[in-house]
Coordinates of C-alpha atoms in Angstrom, one line a residue:
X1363 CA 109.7 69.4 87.0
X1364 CA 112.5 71.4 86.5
X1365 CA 114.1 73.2 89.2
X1366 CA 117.1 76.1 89.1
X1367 CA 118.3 78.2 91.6
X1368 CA 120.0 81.3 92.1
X1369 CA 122.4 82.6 95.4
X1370 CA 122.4 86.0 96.8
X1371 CA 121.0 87.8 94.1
X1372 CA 121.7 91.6 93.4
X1373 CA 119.9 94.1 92.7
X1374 CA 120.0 94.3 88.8
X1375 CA 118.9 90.8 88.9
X1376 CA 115.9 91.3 91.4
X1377 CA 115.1 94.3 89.1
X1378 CA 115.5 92.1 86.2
X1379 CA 113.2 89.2 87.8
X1380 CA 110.1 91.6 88.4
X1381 CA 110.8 91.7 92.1
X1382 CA 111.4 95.7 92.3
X1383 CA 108.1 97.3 92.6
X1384 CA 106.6 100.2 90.2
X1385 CA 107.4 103.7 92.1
X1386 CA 109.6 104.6 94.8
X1387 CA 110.1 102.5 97.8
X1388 CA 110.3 105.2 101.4
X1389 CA 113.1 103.5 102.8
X1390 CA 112.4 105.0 106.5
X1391 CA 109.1 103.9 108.0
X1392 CA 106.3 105.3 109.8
X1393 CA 107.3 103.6 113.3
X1394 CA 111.2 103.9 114.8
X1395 CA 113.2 101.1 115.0
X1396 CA 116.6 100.9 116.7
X1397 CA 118.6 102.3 114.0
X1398 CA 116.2 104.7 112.7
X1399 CA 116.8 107.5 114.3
X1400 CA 114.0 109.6 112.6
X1401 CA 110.1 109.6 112.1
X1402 CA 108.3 110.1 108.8
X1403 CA 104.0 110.5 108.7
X1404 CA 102.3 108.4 106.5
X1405 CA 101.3 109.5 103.7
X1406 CA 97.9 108.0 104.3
X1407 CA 95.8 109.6 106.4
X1408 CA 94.6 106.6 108.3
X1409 CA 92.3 109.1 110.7
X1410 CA 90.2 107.5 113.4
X1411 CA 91.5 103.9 112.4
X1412 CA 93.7 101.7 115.0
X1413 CA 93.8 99.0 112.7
X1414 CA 92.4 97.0 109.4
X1415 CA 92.4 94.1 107.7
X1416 CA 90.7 92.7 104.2
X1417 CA 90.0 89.6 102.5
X1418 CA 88.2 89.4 99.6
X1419 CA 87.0 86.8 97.1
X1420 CA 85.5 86.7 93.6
X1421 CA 82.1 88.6 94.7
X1422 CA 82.9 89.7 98.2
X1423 CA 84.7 91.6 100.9
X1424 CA 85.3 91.1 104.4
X1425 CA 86.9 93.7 106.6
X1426 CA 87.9 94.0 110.3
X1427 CA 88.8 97.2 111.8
X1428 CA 89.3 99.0 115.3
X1429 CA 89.3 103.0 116.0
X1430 CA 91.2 105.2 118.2
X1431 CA 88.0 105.7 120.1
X1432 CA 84.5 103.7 120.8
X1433 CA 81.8 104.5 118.3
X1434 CA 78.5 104.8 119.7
X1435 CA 76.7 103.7 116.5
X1436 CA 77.3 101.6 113.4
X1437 CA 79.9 103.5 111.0
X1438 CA 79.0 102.7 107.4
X1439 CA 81.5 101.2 104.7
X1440 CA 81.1 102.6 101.5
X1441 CA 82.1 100.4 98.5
X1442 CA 81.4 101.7 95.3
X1443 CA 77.7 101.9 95.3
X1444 CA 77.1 100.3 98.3
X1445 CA 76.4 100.9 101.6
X1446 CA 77.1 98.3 104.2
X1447 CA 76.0 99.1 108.0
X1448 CA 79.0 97.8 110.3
X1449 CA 78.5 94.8 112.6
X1450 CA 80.0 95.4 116.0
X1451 CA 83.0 92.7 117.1
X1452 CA 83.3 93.3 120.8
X1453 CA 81.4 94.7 123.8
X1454 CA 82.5 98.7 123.9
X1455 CA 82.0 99.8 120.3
X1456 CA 86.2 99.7 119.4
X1457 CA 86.2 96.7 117.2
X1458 CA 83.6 96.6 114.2
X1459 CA 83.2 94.4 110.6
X1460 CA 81.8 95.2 107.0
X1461 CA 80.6 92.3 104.9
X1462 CA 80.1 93.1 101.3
X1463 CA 79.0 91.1 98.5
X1464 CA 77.3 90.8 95.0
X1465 CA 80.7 92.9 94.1
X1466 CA 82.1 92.6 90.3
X1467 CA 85.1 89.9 89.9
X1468 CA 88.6 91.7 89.4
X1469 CA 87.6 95.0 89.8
X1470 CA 88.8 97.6 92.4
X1471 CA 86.6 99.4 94.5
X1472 CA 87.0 102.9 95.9
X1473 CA 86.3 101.7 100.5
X1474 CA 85.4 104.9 102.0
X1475 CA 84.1 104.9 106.1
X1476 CA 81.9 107.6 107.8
X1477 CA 80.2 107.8 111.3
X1478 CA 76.8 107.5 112.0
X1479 CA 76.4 111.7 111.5
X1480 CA 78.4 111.2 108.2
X1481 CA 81.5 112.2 109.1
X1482 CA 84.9 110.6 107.4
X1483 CA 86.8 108.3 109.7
X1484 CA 89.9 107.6 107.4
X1485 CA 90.6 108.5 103.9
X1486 CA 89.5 106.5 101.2
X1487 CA 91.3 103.7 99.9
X1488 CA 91.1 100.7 96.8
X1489 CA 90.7 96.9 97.4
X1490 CA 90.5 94.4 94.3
X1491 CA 87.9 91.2 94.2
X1492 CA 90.0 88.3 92.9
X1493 CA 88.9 87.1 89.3
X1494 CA 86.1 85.2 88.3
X1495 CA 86.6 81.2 89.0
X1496 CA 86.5 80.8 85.5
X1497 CA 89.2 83.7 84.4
X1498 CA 92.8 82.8 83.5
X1499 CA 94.9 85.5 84.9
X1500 CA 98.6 85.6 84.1
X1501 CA 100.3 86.1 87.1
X1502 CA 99.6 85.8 90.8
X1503 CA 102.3 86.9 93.9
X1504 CA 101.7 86.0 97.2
X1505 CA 103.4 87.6 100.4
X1506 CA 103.8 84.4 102.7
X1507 CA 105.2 84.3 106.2
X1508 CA 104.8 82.5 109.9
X1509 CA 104.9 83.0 113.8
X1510 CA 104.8 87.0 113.0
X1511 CA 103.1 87.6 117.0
X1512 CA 105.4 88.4 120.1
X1513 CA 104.7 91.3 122.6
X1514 CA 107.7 93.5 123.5
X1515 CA 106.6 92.9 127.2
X1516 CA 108.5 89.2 127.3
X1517 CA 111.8 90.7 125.9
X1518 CA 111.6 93.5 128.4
X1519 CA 111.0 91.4 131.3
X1520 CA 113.4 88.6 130.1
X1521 CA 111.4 85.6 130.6
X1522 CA 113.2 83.6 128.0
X1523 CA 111.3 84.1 125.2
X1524 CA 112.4 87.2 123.4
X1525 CA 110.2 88.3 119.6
X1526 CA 111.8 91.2 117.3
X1527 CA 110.2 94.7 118.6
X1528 CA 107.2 95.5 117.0
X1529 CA 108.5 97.9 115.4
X1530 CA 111.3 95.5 113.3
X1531 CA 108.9 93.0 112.1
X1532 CA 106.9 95.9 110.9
X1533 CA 109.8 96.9 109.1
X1534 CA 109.9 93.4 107.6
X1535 CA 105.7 93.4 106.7
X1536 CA 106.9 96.5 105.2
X1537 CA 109.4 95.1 103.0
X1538 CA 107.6 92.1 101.7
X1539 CA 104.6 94.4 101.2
X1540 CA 107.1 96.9 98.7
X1541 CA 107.0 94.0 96.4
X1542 CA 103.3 94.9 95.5
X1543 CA 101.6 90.8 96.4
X1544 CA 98.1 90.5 95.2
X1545 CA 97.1 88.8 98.8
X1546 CA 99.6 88.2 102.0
X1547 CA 99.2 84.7 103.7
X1548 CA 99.9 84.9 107.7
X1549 CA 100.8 81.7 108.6
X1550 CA 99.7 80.6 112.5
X1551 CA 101.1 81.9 115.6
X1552 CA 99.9 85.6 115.4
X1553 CA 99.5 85.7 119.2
X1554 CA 102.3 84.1 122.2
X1555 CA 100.6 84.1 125.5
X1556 CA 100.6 81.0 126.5
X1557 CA 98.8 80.0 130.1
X1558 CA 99.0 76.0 130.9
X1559 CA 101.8 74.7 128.5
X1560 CA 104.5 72.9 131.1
X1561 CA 107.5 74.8 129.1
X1562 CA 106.5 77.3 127.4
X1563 CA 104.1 78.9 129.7
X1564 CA 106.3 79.6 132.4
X1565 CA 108.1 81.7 130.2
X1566 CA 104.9 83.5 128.3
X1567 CA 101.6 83.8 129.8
X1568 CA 102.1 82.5 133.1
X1569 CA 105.0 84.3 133.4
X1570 CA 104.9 87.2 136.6
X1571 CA 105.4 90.0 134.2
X1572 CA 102.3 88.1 131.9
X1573 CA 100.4 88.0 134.8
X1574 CA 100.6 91.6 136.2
X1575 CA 100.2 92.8 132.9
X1576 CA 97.2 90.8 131.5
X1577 CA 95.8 88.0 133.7
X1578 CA 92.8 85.9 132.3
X1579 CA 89.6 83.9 134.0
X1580 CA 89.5 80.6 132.3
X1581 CA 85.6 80.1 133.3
X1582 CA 84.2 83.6 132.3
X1583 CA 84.0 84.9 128.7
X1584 CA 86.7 86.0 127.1
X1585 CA 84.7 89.3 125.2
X1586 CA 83.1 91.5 128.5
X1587 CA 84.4 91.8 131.6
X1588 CA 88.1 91.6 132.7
X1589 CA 88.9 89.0 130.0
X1590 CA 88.2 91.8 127.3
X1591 CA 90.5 94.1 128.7
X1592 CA 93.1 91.1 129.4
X1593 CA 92.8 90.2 125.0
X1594 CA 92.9 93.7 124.2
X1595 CA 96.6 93.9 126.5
X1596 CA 98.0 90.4 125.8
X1597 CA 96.5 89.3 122.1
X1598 CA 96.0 93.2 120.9
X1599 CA 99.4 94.5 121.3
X1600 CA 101.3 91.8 119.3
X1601 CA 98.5 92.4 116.4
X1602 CA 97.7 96.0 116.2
X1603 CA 101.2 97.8 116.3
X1604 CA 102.5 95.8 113.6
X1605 CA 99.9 95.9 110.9
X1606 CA 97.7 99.0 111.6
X1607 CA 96.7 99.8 108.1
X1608 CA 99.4 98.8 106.2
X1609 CA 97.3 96.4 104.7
X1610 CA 94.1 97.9 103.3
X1611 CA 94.1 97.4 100.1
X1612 CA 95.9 93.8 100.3
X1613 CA 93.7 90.8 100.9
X1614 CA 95.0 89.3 104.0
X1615 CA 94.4 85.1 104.9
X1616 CA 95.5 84.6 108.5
X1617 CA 95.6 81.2 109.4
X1618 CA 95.5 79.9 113.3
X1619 CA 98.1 77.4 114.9
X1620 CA 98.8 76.9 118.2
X1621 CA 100.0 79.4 119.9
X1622 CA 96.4 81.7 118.7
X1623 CA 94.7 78.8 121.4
X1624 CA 96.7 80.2 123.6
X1625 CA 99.0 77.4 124.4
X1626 CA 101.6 75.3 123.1
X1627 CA 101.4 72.0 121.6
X1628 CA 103.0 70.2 124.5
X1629 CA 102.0 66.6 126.4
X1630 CA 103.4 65.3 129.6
X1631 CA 102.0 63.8 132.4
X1632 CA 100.5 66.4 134.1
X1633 CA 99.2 68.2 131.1
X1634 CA 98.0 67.6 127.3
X1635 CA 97.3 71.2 125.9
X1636 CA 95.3 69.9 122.9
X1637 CA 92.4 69.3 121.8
X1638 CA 91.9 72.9 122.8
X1639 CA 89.6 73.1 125.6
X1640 CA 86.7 76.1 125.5
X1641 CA 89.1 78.5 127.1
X1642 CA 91.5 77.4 124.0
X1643 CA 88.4 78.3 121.3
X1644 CA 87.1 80.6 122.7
X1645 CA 90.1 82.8 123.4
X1646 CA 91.5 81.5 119.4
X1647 CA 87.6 82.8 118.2
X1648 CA 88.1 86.1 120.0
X1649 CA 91.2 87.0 118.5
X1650 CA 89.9 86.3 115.1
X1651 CA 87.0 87.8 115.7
X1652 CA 88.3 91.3 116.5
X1653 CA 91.3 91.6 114.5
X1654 CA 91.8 89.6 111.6
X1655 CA 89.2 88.1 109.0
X1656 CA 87.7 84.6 108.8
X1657 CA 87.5 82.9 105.3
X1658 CA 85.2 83.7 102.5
X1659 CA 83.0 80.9 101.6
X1660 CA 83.6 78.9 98.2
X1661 CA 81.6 76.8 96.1
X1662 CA 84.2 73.8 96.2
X1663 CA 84.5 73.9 100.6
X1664 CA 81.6 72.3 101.7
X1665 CA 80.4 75.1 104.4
X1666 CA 79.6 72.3 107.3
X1667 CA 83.2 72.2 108.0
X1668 CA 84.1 72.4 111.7
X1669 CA 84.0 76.1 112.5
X1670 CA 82.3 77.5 109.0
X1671 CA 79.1 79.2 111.4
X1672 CA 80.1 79.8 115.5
X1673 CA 77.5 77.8 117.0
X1674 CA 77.6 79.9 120.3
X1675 CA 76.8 83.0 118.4
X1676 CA 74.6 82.1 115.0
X1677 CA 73.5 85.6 114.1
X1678 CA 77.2 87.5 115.0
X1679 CA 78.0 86.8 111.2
X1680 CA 76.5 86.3 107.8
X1681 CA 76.8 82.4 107.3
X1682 CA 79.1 80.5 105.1
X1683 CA 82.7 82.2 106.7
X1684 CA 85.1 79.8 108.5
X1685 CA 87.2 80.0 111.0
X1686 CA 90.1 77.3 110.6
X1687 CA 89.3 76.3 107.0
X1688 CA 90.1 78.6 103.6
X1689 CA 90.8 78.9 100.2
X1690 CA 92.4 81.6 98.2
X1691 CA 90.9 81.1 94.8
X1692 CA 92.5 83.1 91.8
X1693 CA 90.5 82.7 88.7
X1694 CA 91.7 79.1 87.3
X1695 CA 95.2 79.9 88.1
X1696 CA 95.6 79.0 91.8
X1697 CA 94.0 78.1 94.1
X1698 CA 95.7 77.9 98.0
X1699 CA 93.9 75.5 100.3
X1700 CA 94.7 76.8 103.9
X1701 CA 94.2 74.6 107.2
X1702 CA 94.4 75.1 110.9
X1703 CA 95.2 71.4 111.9
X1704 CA 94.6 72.4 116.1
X1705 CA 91.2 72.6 115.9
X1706 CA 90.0 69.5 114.7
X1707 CA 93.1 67.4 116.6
X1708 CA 91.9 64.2 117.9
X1709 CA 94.1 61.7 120.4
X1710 CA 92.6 58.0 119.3
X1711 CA 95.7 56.3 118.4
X1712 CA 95.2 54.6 114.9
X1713 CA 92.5 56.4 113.9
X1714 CA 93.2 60.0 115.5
X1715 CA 93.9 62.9 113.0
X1716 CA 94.9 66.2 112.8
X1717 CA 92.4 67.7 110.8
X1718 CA 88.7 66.2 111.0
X1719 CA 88.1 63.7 108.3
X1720 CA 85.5 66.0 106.2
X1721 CA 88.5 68.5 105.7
X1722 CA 90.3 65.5 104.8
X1723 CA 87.5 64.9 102.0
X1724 CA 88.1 68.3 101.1
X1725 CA 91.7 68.5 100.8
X1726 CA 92.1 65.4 98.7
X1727 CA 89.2 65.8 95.9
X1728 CA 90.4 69.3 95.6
X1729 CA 93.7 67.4 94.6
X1730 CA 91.6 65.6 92.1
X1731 CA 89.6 68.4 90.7
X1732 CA 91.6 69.7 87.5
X1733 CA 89.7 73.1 87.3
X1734 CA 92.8 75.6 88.3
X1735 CA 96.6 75.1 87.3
X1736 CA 98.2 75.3 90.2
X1737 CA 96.8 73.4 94.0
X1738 CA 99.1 74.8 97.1
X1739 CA 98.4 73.1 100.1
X1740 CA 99.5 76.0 103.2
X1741 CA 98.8 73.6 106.2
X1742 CA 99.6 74.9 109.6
X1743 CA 101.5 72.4 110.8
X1744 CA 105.2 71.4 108.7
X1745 CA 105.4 68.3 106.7
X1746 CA 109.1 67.7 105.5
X1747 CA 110.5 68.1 109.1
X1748 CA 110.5 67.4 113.0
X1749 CA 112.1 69.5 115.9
X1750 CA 111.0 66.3 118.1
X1751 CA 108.4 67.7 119.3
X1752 CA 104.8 66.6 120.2
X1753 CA 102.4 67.8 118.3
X1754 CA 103.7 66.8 114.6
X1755 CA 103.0 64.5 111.7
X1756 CA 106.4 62.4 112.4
X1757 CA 106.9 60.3 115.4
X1758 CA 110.6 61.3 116.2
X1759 CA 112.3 62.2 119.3
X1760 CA 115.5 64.0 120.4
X1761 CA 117.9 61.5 121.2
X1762 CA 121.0 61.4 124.0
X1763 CA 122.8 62.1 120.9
X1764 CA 121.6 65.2 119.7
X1765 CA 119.8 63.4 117.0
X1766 CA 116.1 62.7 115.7
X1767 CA 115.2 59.2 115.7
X1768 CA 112.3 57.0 116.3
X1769 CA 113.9 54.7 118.9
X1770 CA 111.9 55.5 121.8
X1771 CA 108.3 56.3 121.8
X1772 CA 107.7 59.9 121.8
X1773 CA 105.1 60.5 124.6
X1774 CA 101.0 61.2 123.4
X1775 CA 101.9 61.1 120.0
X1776 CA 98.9 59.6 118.0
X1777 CA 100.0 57.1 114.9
X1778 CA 96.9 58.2 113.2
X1779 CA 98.7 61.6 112.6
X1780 CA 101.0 59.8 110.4
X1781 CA 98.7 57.8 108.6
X1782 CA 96.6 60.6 107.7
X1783 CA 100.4 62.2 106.3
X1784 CA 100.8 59.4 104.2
X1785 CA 96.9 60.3 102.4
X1786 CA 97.2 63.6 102.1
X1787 CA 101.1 63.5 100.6
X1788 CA 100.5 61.3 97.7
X1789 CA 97.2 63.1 96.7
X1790 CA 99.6 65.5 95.8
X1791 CA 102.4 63.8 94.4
X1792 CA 99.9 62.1 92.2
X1793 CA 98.3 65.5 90.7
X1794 CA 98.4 65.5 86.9
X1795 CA 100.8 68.4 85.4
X1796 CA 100.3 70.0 89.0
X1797 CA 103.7 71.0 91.4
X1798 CA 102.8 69.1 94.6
X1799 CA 103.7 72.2 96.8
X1800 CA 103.0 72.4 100.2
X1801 CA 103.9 75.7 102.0
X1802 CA 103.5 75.8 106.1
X1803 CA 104.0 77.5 109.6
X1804 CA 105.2 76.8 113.2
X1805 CA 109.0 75.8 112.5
X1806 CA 110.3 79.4 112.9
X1807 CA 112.2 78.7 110.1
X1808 CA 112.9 79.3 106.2
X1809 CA 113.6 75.7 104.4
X1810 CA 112.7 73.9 101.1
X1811 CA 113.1 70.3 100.3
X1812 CA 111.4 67.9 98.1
X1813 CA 109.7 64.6 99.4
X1814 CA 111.0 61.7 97.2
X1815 CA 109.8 59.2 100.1
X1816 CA 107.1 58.8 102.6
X1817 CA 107.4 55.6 104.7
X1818 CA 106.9 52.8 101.6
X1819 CA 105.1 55.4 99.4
X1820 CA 107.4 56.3 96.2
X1821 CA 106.8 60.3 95.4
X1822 CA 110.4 60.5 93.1
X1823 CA 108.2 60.5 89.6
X1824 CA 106.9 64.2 90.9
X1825 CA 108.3 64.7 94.5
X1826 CA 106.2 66.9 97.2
X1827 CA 108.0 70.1 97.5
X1828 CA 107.8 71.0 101.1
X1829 CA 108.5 75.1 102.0
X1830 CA 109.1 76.8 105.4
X1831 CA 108.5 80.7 104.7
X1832 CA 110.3 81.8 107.2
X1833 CA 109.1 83.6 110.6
X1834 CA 108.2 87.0 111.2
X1835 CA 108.6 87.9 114.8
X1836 CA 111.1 84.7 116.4
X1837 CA 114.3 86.0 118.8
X1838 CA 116.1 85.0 121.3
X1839 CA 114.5 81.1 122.9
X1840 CA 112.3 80.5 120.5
X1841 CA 114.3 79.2 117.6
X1842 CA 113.7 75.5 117.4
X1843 CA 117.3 74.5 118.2
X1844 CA 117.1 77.1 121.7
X1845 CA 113.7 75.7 123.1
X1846 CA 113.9 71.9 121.9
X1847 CA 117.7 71.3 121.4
X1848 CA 117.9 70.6 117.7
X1849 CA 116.6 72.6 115.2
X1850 CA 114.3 71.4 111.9
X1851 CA 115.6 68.4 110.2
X1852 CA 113.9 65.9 108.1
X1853 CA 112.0 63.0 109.9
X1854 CA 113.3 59.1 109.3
X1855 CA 110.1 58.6 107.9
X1856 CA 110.8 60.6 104.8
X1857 CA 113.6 60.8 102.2
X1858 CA 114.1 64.8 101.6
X1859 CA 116.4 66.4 99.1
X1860 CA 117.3 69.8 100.9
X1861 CA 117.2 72.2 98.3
X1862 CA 117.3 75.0 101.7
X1863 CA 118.4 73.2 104.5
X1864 CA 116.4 75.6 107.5
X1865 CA 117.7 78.4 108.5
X1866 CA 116.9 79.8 111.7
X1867 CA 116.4 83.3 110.8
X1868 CA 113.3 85.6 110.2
X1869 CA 112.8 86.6 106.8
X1870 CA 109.3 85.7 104.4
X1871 CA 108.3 83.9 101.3
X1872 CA 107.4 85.8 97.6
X1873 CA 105.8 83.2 95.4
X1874 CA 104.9 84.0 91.7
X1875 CA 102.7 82.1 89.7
X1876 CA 102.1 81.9 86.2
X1877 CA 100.3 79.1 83.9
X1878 CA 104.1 77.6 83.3
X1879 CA 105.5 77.8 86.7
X1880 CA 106.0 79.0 90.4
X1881 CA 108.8 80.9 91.3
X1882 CA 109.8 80.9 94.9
X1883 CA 111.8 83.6 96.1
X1884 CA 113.4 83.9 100.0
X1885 CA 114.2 86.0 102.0
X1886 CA 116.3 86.4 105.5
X1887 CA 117.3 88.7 108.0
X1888 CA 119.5 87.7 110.9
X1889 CA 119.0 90.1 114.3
X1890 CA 122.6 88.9 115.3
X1891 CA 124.5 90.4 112.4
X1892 CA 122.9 92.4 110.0
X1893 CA 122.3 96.2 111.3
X1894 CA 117.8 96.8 111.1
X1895 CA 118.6 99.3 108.0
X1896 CA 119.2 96.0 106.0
X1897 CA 115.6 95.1 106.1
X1898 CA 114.6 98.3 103.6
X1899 CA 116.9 96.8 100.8
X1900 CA 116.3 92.8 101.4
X1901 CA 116.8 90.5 98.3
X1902 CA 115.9 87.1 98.0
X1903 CA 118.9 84.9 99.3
X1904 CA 117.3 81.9 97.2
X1905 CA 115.4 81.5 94.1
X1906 CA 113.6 78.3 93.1
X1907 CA 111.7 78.3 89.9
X1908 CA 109.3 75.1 89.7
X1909 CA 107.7 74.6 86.0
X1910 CA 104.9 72.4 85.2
X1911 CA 105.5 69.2 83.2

């Protein structure tokens, strides 16, 4: 595997890379940021819609969408032909979902929605199926990023925690979106609000600002009632104003971490916020439920994974989605295998695991299967580095001495975390002709490395290449190196060669696939020196092009 790189890349180059996009780029967006002193309309007429969001697959579309105003009866989604009734997410008629299927691989589709009486809601728009399982397409680009949530409430209130305005990490979805990706991959952490968390909390949720604002009842349910109205305030307002519609006609994965429970991963003696407790599920459910879309099923997931049909509601959905478990399948040229690894969490020492041991199956004889090019593994949870914090793969622990080390025992931590690491890692470095590539969340960070070592396990023949996208919506306290005292840094367990040491800065992740290689391409922003007007005119910072042996 073959790997060059190139530093702080101008514009002729980007343009010469493919990474300008066909047309022109607005440079001043919809919403106002600091620096933008003026407001443009959209030149979509997004109508009656608050929000929406797509997947697709090969054969079908999924789509979750609120209006300004409660519809009294099911709107209607037309696609192509079709005419699919919509199923209603929540209690007051805001929040409603369109499942279609038996659609034509690779083919875009006219969406259109009307009312009940007929009457337009939006204007029409286009959505693409991915290609057949058995096509070969030639290229693929993905739009990757993490930890893109954060209400503006915290940062107004100073609690400690402060996330980039709503309106700046728009600017950012904006900018990644210019470069035209066939899907976008949300990474964990959509929502911050969290309630019982010893440190975190405090400073989030359960701050007095949180609490007047949106306060929740851990034994009622979270959709009806005073709970609805408290998700629609706390989890609502960190999703709705920065996507809106931006992304209609891109197919959007959003994967769950910890933070979408409503908590962070934190143990101590008086409180162990995972395995997510019903509050945790139900709240994490919720979420998904209203805003963004669950996974599509596919023929190589078995569908009784934990969370493929919500036992509480069996006839909410059509069966065969999943909540925490996905796969973004492009023809025989990729295929991205997503997990949530909170859900499944277990604390039994030896034997515990982060995801459950099915999904373990799963992972692993996907690895094996030789039926698509390229096998991305986009876990929620980091392998290649610690912040010395609980709920990772690596037993490490911040030290007197500002360092990571495994000295003393880091409190709760479960060895079977690890050993579970060291199965998954080398079903990857052992891949024939594949790039072991493993792209992840929570680190609020941008970083690449490659895994020549993993405890006594030897990847150097065809190393793990471990990527950190880089974080949407992180400010001020929740940078690794604020909250915990040292920021990212590779875990004595592994040997890593830093190709992109972390950087503590928000930026995202363009990654381009072809037959021959993957070309990663990143991008940064820091909110500490660069004026917001930067953002319209990023360039990747760091190119890595990985070919195929």
């Amino acid at each position: 595997m073959a790997t060059t790189r190139r530093g702080l890349l101008g514009a002729g180059a980007s343009a010469a890379l493919g990474l300008i996009p066909l047309g022109k780029v607005n440079s001043v967006f919809a919403q106002n940021s600091p620096t933008t002193a003026t407001q443009t309309s959209q030149t979509w007429d997004d109508g009656e819609l608050s929000h929406l969001l797509p997947t697709s697959s090969h054969d079908r579309i999924l789509i979750k969408a609120s209006f300004k105003n409660p519809l009294g009866a099911a709107p209607t989604l037309h696609v192509g032909d079709q005419r699919i009734s919509g199923l209603r997410s929540d209690t007051r008629g805001y929040f409603w979902q369109f499942h279609a299927g038996d659609l034509k691989p690779g083919t875009s589709y006219e969406l259109s929605l009307r009312s009940s009486d007929g009457r337009s809601l939006s204007q029409s728009w286009k959505l693409s199926t991915m290609p057949a399982p058995d096509d070969l397409p030639s290229k693929l680009r993905l739009l990757i990023y993490s930890c893109a949530g954060g209400h503006d409430l915290f940062s107004a209130n100073h609690t400690g925690f402060g996330f980039l305005p709503a309106a700046v990490r728009q600017r950012l979805l904006r900018r990644g979106l210019s470069f035209a990706p066939d899907a976008l991959i949300a990474n964990g952490d959509h929502v911050y609000w969290d309630l019982l968390a010893p440190r975190a909390a405090p400073k989030l949720g359960a701050s007095k600002a949180a609490l007047e604002y949106a306060r929740f009842d851990r034994n009622a349910p979270i959709l009806g009632g005073a709970n609805e109205s408290a998700l629609l305030r706390a989890a609502g307002e960190q999703i709705t104003p920065l996507y809106g519609t931006l992304c209609r006609s891109t197919p959007v994965f959003f994967l769950q971490d910890d933070h979408d429970h409503f908590d962070n991963d934190e143990a101590t003696d008086d409180a162990v916020t995972f395995p997510p407790d019903n509050f945790m599920l139900q709240s994490a459910r919720a979420t998904q439920r209203l805003w963004y879309p669950e996974f599509l099923p596919d023929p190589n997931r078995s569908p009784g994974l934990p969370g493929s049909d919500n036992p509480d509601q069996p006839s909410f959905r059509p069966s065969g989605l999943s909540e925490s478990f996905g796969t973004l399948r492009y023809g025989r040229l990729a295929e991205i295998l997503l997990y949530d690894v909170r859900r499944t969490v277990t604390l039994a020492g030896p034997t515990a695991v982060f995801v459950a041991p099915d999904v373990e199956t799963w992972l692993k004889a996907r690895a094996a299967a030789k039926d698509v090019i390229h096998l991305v593994n986009v876990p929620s949870n980091p392998p290649g580095w610690s912040a010395g914090k609980w709920g990772e793969w690596y037993p490490d622990l911040l030290g007197s001495d500002g360092k990571l080390s495994e000295e003393r025992p880091k409190p709760y931590w479960q060895r079977g975390w690890l050993s579970q690491h060291d199965r998954l890692m080398p079903s990857l470095s052992e891949m024939p002709g594949r790039i072991p590539l493993v792209i992840s969340g929570d680190l609020h960070a941008i970083g690449e490395g490659r895994m020549l070592r993993s405890g006594h396990l030897n990847f150097s023949n065809n190393p793990v290449v471990a990527v950190l996208p880089g974080p949407l919506g992180t400010s001020n306290g929740g940078w690794a190196s604020e909250f915990r005292g040292v920021g990212p840094r590779p875990p004595q367990h592994l040997d890593m060669e830093e190709t992109v040491a972390p950087i503590e800065e928000n930026g995202f992740l363009i990654a381009d696939f072809t037959p021959d290689n993957i070309t990663l391409r990143y991008f940064k922003w820091n909110q500490k020196t660069q004026p917001v007007d930067d953002i319209d005119s990023l360039e990747p910072f760091h190119t890595t092009e990985l070919r195929r042996t």
